[in-house]
XYZ file of C-alpha atoms in Angstrom:
112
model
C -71.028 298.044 76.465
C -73.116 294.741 77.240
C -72.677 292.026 79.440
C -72.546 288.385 77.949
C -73.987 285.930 80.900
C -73.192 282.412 79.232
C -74.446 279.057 81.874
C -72.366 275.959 79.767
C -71.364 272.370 80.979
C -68.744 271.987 83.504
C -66.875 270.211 80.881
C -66.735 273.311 78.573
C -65.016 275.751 80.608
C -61.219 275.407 79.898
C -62.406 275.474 75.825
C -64.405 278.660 76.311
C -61.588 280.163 78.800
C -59.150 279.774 76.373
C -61.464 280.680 72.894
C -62.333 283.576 74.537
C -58.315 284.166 75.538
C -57.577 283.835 71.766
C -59.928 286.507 71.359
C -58.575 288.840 73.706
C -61.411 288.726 75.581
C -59.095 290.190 79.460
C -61.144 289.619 82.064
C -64.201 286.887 83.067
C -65.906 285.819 86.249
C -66.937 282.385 86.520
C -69.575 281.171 89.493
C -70.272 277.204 89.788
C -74.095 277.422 89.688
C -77.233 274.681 89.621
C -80.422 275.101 87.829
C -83.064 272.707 85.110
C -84.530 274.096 81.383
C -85.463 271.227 78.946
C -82.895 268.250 80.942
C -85.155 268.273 84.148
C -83.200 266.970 86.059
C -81.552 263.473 85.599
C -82.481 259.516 87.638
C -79.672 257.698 89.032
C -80.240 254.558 91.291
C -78.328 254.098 94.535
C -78.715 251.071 96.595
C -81.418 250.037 94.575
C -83.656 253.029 94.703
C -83.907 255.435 92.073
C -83.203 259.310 92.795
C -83.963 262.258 91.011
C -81.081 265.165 90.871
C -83.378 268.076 89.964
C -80.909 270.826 89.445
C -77.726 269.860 87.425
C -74.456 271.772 88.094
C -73.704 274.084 85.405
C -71.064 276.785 85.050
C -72.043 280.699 84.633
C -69.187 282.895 82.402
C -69.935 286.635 82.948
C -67.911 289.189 80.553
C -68.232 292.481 79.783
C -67.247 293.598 76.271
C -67.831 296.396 73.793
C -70.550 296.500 71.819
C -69.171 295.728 68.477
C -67.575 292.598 69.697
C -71.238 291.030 71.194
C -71.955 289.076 67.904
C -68.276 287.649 67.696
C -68.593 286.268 71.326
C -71.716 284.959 71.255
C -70.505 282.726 68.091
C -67.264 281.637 69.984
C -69.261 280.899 73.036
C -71.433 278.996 71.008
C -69.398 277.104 68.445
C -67.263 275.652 71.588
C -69.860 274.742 73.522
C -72.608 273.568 71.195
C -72.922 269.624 71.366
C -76.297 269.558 69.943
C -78.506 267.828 72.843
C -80.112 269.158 75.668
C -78.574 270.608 78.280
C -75.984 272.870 76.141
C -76.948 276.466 77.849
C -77.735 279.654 77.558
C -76.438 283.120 76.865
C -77.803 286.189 77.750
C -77.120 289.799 77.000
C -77.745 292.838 79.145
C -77.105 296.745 78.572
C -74.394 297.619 80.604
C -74.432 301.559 81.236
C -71.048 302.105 83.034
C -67.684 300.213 84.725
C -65.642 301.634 86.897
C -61.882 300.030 87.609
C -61.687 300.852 91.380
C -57.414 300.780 91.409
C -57.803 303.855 89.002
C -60.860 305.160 88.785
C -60.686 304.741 85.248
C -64.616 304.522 83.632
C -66.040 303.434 80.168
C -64.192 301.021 78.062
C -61.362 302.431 79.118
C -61.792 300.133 82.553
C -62.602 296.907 80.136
C-alpha cells in the first residue's frame, strides 16, 4: 500500500474530489495548509504600502491506495490540477506498511 500526499490550489479541490470519486478512490483527508516552493510568496499593496504574503494557502489531499493503482492516481491528480505555471503542487508517495479500520479491526487492504 502507499500513501499519495498531493498539496494543490484551493481552487482544485472539488475537481480532484470528484476525479478521484470517479475512480473509486473511498476515502481522503483533506487539511487547509500554507507553505512557498518556486511562487515565494506573492506582493499586494494595502493603503498604499506594499506587503509580502510569504506562505500561500494551499490544500493537502492524503489517500491511501493499493499499490497497483499509485501510477493511475498520480496521473488523475495531475491531469486535473496541472495549469502549467508556478504554484501547481506537489505529490508525494510514501510506503505505507499497515491500516487498521478501528470499527472492525479489519487490517491490510481489506481496511482501504
Amino acid at each position: 500500500m502507499k500513501k499519495i500526499e498531493a498539496i494543490i490550489r484551493p481552487t482544485k479541490l472539488d475537481d480532484v474530489k470528484e476525479a478521484l470519486n470517479q475512480f473509486g478512490v473511498r476515502g481522503l483527508t483533506v487539511t487547509q495548509v500554507a507553505g512557498c516552493g518556486l511562487q515565494k510568496g506573492k506582493k499586494g499593496f494595502y493603503r498604499g504600502s506594499e506587503y509580502t504574503i510569504d506562505l500561500l494557502p494551499k490544500i493537502k489531499i492524503e489517500v491511501i491506495v493499493q499499490d497497483h493503482v499509485v501510477e493511475n492516481i498520480v496521473k488523475i491528480i495531475t491531469d486535473v490540477v496541472r495549469t502549467g505555471e508556478i504554484g501547481d503542487g506537489k505529490i508525494f508517495i510514501y510506503p505505507v506498511d499497515d491500516v487498521v479500520r478501528i470499527r472492525t479491526g479489519e487490517t491490510g487492504e481489506e481496511a482501504l
